[in-house]
Short mmCIF file of C-alpha atoms in Angstrom, two decimals:
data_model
loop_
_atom_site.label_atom_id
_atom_site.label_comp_id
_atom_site.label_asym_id
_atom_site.label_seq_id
_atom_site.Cartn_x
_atom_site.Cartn_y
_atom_site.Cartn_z
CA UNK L 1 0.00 0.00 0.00
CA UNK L 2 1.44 3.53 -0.93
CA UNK L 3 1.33 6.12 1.56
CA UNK L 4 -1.85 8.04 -0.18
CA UNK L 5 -3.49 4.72 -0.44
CA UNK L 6 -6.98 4.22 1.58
CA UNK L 7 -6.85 1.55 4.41
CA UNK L 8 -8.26 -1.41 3.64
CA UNK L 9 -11.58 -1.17 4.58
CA UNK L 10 -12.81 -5.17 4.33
CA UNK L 11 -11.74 -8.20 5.62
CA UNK L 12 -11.58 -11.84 4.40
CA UNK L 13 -11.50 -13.45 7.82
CA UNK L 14 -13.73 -16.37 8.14
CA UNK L 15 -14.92 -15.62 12.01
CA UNK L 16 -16.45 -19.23 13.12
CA UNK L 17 -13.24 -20.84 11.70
CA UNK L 18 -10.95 -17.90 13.82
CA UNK L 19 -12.85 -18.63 16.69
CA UNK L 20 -12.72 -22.42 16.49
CA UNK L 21 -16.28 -22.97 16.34
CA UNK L 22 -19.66 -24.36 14.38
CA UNK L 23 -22.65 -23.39 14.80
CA UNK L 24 -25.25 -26.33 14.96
CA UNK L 25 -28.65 -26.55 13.67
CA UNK L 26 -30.48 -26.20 16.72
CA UNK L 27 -28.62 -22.79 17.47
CA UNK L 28 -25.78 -23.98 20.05
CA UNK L 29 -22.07 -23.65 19.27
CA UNK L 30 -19.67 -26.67 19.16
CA UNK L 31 -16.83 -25.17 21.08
CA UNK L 32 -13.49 -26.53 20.40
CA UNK L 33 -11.03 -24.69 22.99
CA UNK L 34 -7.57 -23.57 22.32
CA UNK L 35 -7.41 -22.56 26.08
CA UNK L 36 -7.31 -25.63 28.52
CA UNK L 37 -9.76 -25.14 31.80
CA UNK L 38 -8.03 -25.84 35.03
CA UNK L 39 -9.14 -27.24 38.53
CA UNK L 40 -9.46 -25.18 41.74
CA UNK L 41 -6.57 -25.58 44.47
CA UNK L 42 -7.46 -25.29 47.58
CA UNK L 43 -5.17 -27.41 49.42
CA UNK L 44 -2.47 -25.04 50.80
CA UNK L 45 0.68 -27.62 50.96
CA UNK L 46 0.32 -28.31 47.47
CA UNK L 47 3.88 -27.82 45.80
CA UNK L 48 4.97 -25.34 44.35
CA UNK L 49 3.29 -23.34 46.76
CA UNK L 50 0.43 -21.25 45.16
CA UNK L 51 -0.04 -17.79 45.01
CA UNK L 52 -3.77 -17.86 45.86
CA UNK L 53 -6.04 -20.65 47.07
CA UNK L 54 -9.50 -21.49 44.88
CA UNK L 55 -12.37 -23.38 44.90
CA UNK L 56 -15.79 -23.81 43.29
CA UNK L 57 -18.83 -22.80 44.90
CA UNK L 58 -22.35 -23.51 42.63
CA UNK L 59 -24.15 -19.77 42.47
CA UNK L 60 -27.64 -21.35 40.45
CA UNK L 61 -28.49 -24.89 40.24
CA UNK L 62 -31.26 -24.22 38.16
CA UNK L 63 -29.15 -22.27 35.91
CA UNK L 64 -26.15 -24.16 36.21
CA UNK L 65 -23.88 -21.25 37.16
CA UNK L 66 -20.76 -21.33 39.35
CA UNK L 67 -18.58 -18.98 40.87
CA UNK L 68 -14.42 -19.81 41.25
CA UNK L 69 -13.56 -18.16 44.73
CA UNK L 70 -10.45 -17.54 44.97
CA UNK L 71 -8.19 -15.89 48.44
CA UNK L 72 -4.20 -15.46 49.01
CA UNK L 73 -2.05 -17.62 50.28
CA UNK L 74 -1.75 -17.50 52.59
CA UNK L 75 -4.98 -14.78 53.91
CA UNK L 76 -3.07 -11.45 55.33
CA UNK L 77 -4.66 -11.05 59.05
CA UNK L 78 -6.86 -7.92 57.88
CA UNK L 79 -10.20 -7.87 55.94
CA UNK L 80 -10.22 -8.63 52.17
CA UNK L 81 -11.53 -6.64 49.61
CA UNK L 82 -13.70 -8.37 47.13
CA UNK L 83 -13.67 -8.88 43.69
CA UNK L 84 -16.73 -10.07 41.75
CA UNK L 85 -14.88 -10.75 38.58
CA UNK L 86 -16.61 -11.43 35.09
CA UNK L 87 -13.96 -13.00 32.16
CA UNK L 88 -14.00 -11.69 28.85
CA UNK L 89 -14.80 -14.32 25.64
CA UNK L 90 -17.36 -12.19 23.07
CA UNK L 91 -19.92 -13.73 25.87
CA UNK L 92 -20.00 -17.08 23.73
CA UNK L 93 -16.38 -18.74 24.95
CA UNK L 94 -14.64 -19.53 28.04
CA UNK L 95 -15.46 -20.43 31.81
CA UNK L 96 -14.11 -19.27 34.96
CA UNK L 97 -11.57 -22.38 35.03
CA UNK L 98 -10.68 -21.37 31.53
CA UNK L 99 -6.58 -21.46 32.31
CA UNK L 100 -6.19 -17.43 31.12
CA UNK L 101 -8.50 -16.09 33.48
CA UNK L 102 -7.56 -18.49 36.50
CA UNK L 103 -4.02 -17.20 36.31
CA UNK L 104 -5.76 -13.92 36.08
CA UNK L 105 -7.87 -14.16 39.08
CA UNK L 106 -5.28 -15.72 41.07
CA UNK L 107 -2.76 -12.73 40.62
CA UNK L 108 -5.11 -10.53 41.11
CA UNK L 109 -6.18 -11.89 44.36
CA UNK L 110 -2.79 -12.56 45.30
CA UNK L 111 -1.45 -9.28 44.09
CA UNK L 112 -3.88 -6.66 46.02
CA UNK L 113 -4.68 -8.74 48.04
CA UNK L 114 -8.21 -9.61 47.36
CA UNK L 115 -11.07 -12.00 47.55
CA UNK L 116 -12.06 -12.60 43.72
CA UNK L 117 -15.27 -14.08 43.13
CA UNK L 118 -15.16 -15.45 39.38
CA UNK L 119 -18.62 -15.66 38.40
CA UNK L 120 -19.14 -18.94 35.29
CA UNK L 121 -21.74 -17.12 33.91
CA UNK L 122 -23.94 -18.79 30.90
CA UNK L 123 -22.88 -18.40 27.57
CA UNK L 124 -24.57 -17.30 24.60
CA UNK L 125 -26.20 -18.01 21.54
CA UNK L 126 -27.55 -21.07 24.19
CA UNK L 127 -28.46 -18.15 26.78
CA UNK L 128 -28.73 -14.97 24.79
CA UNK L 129 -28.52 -11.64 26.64
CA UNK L 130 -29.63 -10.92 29.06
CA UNK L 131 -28.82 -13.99 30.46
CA UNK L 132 -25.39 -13.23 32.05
CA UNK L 133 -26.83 -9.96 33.50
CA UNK L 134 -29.39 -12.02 35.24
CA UNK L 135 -26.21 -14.44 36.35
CA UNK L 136 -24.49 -11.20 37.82
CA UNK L 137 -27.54 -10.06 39.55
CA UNK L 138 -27.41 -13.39 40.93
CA UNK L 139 -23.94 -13.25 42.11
CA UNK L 140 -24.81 -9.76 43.84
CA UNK L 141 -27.56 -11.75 45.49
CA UNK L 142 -25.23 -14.15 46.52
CA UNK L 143 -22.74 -11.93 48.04
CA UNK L 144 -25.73 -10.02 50.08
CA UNK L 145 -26.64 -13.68 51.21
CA UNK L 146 -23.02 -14.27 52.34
CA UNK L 147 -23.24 -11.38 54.23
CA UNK L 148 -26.53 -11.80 55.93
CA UNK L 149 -25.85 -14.65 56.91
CA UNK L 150 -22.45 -15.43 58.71
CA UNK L 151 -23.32 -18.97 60.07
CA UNK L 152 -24.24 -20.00 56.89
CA UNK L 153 -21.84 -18.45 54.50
CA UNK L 154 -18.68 -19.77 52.97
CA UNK L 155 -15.97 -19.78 55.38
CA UNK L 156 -13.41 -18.13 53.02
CA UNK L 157 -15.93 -15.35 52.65
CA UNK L 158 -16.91 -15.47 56.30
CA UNK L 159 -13.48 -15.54 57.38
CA UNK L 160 -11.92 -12.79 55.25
CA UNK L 161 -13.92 -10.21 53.08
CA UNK L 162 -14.93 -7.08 54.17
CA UNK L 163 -18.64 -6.64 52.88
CA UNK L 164 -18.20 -2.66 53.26
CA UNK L 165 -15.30 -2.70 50.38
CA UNK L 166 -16.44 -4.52 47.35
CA UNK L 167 -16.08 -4.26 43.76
CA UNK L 168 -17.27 -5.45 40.20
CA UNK L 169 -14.45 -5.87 37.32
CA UNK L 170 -15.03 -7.18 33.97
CA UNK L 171 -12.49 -8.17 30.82
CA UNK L 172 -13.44 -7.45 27.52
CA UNK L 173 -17.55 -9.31 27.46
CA UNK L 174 -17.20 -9.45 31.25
CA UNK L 175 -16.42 -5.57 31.25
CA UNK L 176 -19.72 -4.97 29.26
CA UNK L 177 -21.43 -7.34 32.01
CA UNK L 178 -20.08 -5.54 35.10
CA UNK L 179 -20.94 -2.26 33.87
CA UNK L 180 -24.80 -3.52 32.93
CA UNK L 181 -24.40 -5.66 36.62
CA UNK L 182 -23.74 -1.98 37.92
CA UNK L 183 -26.56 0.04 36.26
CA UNK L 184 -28.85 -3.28 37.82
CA UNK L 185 -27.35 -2.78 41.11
CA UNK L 186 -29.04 0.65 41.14
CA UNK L 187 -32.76 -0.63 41.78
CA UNK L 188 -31.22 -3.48 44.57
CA UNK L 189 -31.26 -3.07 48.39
CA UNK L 190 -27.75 -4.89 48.24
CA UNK L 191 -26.95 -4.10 52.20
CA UNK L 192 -24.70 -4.84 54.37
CA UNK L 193 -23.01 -5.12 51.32
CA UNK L 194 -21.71 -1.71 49.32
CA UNK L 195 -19.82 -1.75 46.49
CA UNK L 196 -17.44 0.70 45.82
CA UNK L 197 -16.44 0.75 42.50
CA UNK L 198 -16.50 -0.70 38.90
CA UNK L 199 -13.54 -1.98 37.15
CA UNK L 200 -13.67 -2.01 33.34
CA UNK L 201 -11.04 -3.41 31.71
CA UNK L 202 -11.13 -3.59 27.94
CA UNK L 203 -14.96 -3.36 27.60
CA UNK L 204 -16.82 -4.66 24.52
CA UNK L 205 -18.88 -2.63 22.94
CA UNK L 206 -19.60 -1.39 19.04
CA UNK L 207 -22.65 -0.01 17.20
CA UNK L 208 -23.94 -0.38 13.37
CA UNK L 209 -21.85 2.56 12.62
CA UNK L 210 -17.85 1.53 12.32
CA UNK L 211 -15.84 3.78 14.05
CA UNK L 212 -11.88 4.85 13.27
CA UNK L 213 -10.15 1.93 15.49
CA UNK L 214 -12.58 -1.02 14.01
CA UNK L 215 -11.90 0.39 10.66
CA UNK L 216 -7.98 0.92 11.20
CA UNK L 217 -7.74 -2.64 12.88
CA UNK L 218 -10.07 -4.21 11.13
CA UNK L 219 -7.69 -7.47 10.40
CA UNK L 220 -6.75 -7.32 14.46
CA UNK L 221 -5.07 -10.66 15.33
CA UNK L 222 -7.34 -10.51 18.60
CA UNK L 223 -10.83 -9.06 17.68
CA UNK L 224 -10.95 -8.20 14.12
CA UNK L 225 -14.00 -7.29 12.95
CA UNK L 226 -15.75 -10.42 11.32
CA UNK L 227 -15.31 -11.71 14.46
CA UNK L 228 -16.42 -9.08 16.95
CA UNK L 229 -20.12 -8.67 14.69
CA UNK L 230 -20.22 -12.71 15.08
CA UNK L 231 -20.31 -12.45 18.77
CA UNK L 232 -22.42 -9.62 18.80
CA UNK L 233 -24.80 -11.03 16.37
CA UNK L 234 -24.94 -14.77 18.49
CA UNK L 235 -25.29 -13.15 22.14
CA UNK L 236 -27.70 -9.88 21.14
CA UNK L 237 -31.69 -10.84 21.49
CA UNK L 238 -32.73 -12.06 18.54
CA UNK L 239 -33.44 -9.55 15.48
CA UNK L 240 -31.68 -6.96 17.27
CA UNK L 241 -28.63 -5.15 15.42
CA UNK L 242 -25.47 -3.23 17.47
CA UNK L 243 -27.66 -0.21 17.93
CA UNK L 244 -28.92 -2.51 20.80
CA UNK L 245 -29.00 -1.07 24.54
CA UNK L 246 -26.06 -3.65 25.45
CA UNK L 247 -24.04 -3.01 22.62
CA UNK L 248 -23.91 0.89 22.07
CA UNK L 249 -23.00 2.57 24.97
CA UNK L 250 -24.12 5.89 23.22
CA UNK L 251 -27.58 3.94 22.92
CA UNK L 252 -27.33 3.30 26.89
CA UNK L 253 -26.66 6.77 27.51
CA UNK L 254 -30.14 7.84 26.11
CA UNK L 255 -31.90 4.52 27.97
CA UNK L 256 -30.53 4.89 31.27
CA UNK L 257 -29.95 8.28 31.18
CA UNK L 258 -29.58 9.96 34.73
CA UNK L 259 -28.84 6.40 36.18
CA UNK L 260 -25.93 6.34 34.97
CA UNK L 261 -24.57 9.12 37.46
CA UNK L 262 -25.44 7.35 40.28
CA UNK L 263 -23.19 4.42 39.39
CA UNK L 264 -19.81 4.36 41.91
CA UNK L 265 -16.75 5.56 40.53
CA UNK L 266 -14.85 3.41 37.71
CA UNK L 267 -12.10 2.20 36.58
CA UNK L 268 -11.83 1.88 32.43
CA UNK L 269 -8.43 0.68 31.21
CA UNK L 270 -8.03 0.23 27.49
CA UNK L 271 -5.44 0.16 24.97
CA UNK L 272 -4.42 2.37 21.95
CA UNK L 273 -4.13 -0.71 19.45
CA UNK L 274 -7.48 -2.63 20.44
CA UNK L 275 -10.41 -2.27 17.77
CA UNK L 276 -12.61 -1.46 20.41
CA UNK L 277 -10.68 1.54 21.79
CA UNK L 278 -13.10 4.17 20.61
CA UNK L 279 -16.16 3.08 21.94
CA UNK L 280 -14.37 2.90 25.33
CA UNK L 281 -13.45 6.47 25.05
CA UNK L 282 -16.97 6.89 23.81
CA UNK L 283 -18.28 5.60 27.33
CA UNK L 284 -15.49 7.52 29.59
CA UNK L 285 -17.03 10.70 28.27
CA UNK L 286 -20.51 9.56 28.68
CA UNK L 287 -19.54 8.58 32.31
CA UNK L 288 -17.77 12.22 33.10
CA UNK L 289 -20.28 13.99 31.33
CA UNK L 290 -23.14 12.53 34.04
CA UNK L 291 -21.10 13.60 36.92
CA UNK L 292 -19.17 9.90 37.57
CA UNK L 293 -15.44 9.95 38.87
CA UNK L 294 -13.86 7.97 36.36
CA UNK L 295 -10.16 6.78 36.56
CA UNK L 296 -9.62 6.27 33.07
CA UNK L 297 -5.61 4.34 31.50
CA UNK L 298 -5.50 4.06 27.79
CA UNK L 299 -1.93 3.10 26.85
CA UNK L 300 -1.07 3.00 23.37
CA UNK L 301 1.01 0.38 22.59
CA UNK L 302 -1.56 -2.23 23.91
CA UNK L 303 -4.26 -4.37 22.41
CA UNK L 304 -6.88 -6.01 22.98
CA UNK L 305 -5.93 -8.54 26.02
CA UNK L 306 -2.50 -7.63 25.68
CA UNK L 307 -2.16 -8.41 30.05
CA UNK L 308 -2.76 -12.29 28.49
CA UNK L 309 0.58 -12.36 26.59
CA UNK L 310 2.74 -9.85 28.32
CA UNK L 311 4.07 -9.78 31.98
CA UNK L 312 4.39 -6.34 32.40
CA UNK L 313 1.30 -5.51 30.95
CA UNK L 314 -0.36 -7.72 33.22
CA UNK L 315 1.45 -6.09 36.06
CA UNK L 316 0.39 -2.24 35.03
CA UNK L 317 -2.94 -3.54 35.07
CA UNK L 318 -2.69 -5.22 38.25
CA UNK L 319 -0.62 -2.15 40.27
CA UNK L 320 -3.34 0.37 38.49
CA UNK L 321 -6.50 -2.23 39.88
CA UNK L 322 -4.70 -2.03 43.19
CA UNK L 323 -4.37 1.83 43.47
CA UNK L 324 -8.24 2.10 42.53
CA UNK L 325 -9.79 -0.54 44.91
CA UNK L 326 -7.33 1.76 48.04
CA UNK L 327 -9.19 4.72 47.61
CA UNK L 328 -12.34 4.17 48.81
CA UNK L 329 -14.99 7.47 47.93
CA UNK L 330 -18.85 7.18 47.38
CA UNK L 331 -20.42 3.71 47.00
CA UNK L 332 -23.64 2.01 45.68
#
């Protein structure tokens, strides 16, 4: 391409065949993983010595959702933090075992030091949206439960989380769902529990209308486009297009409208070479603009999941998480 030359402004991608998957007759995916799932380990003289402990605790039977709990190893004497953590995967791949975000969880509980509750929400096109906002409700629910409860909650929770300093993250898909888990939040009497903040990292949104990054990196090795309007078009309510309510945050604005200022203060990190960098922008100024303290970190040499593949990405990520869940200011 000469330097006056338009960017290329199509793709030949074949999406289901990036994504490893089919989709069957009846409307479910055949899934076939590059990522390996992992067990929970929650025996602390396991060698090497783990820097976090885990195990799974079911969230809906009915449903058939779990959530991967996950503390430090070993606990630090004071009152945990906690994490309700939601993993990014277009909404259609990946579980909270999936090895990526177990790694993830466990550093970041390890690393704060948090609890991290890593909700295995239900995937779409089986459980189109909003099926993994109801999940998330669910896991609020849960969390109130814990807290109401003492004799009957989860030791680990019982033992070590301090219901007055909680927070919901999301990556990528799971960004999307803690911010909609948020806006829910809103109309829930979720005491004893508050939670303090919301923690979007690399959030998925788009709309019908391409903007500059989608265009620019529209061949992305991560998300490039083909496959991005797949997963929107397999987890978005049937007949609906990216102009949807859970897709455009611009779209959101208008729905939720003054809502949206009540929400706690967030945390969106993004970076420069990720398709979906505009629309993140997009929602940091919709978020100022109705009065919410926003920490915002777009670095541009990034990409989409870039803390997957490199350390010290991982590590910004995780010091910048850390410095946002110490300052505690208004709450839900």
């Amino acid at each position: 391409m000469t330097e006056s030359s338009p960017p290329k402004r199509n793709s030949t991608i074949d999406p289901y065949r990036f994504l490893k998957i089919k989709l069957n007759p009846d409307g479910s995916l055949t899934r076939n993983p590059i990522v390996p799932t992992v067990p929970p380990s929650s025996d602390p003289t396991n060698s090497p010595p783990q820097p976090s402990l885990s195990k799974d605790i079911t969230l809906n039977v009915a449903a058939k959702t779990s959530i991967r709990l996950f503390i430090p190893h070993p606990p630090p004497p004071a009152k945990l933090p906690l994490i309700l953590y939601f993993h990014g995967g277009g909404f259609i791949l990946y579980h909270s075992s999936s090895l990526i975000f177990h790694h993830s969880c466990s550093e970041l509980a390890a690393q704060i030091p948090a609890a991290v509750a890593s909700i295995d929400y239900r995937l779409s096109p089986e459980h189109r949206l909003p099926a993994a906002y109801d999940d998330a409700v669910d896991s609020l629910l849960w969390l109130k439960s814990q807290a109401e409860n003492p004799t009957e909650s989860d030791p680990w929770i019982r033992n070590h989380v301090d219901f007055d300093n909680c927070f919901v993250m999301g990556n990528s898909a799971g960004a999307n769902i803690a911010y909609f888990a948020g806006l829910r939040a809103l109309d829930i009497d979720l005491s004893p529990i508050k939670i303090r903040g919301l923690i979007l990292n690399s959030i998925f949104f788009s709309g019908v209308q391409r903007t500059e990054s989608e265009l620019r990196l529209i061949n992305d090795r991560i998300v490039p486009l083909p496959v991005s309007d797949l997963m929107w078009s397999l987890c978005l309510p049937e007949g609906a297009d990216r102009d949807h309510v859970y897709c455009n945050p611009t779209v959101a604005d208008r729905v939720y409208g003054e809502k949206i200022g009540r929400l706690p203060r967030c945390f969106v990190n993004g970076y420069g070479g990720d398709p979906l960098v505009d629309k993140q922008k997009e929602l940091v100024k919709i978020l100022k603009a109705r009065g919410v303290h926003v920490v915002s970190w777009f670095c541009e040499d990034g990409y989409h999941a870039v803390e997957i593949f490199d350390g010290s990405k991982a590590r910004d990520l995780v010091d910048n998480v850390k410095k946002f869940v110490a300052t505690r200011q208004s709450s839900l």
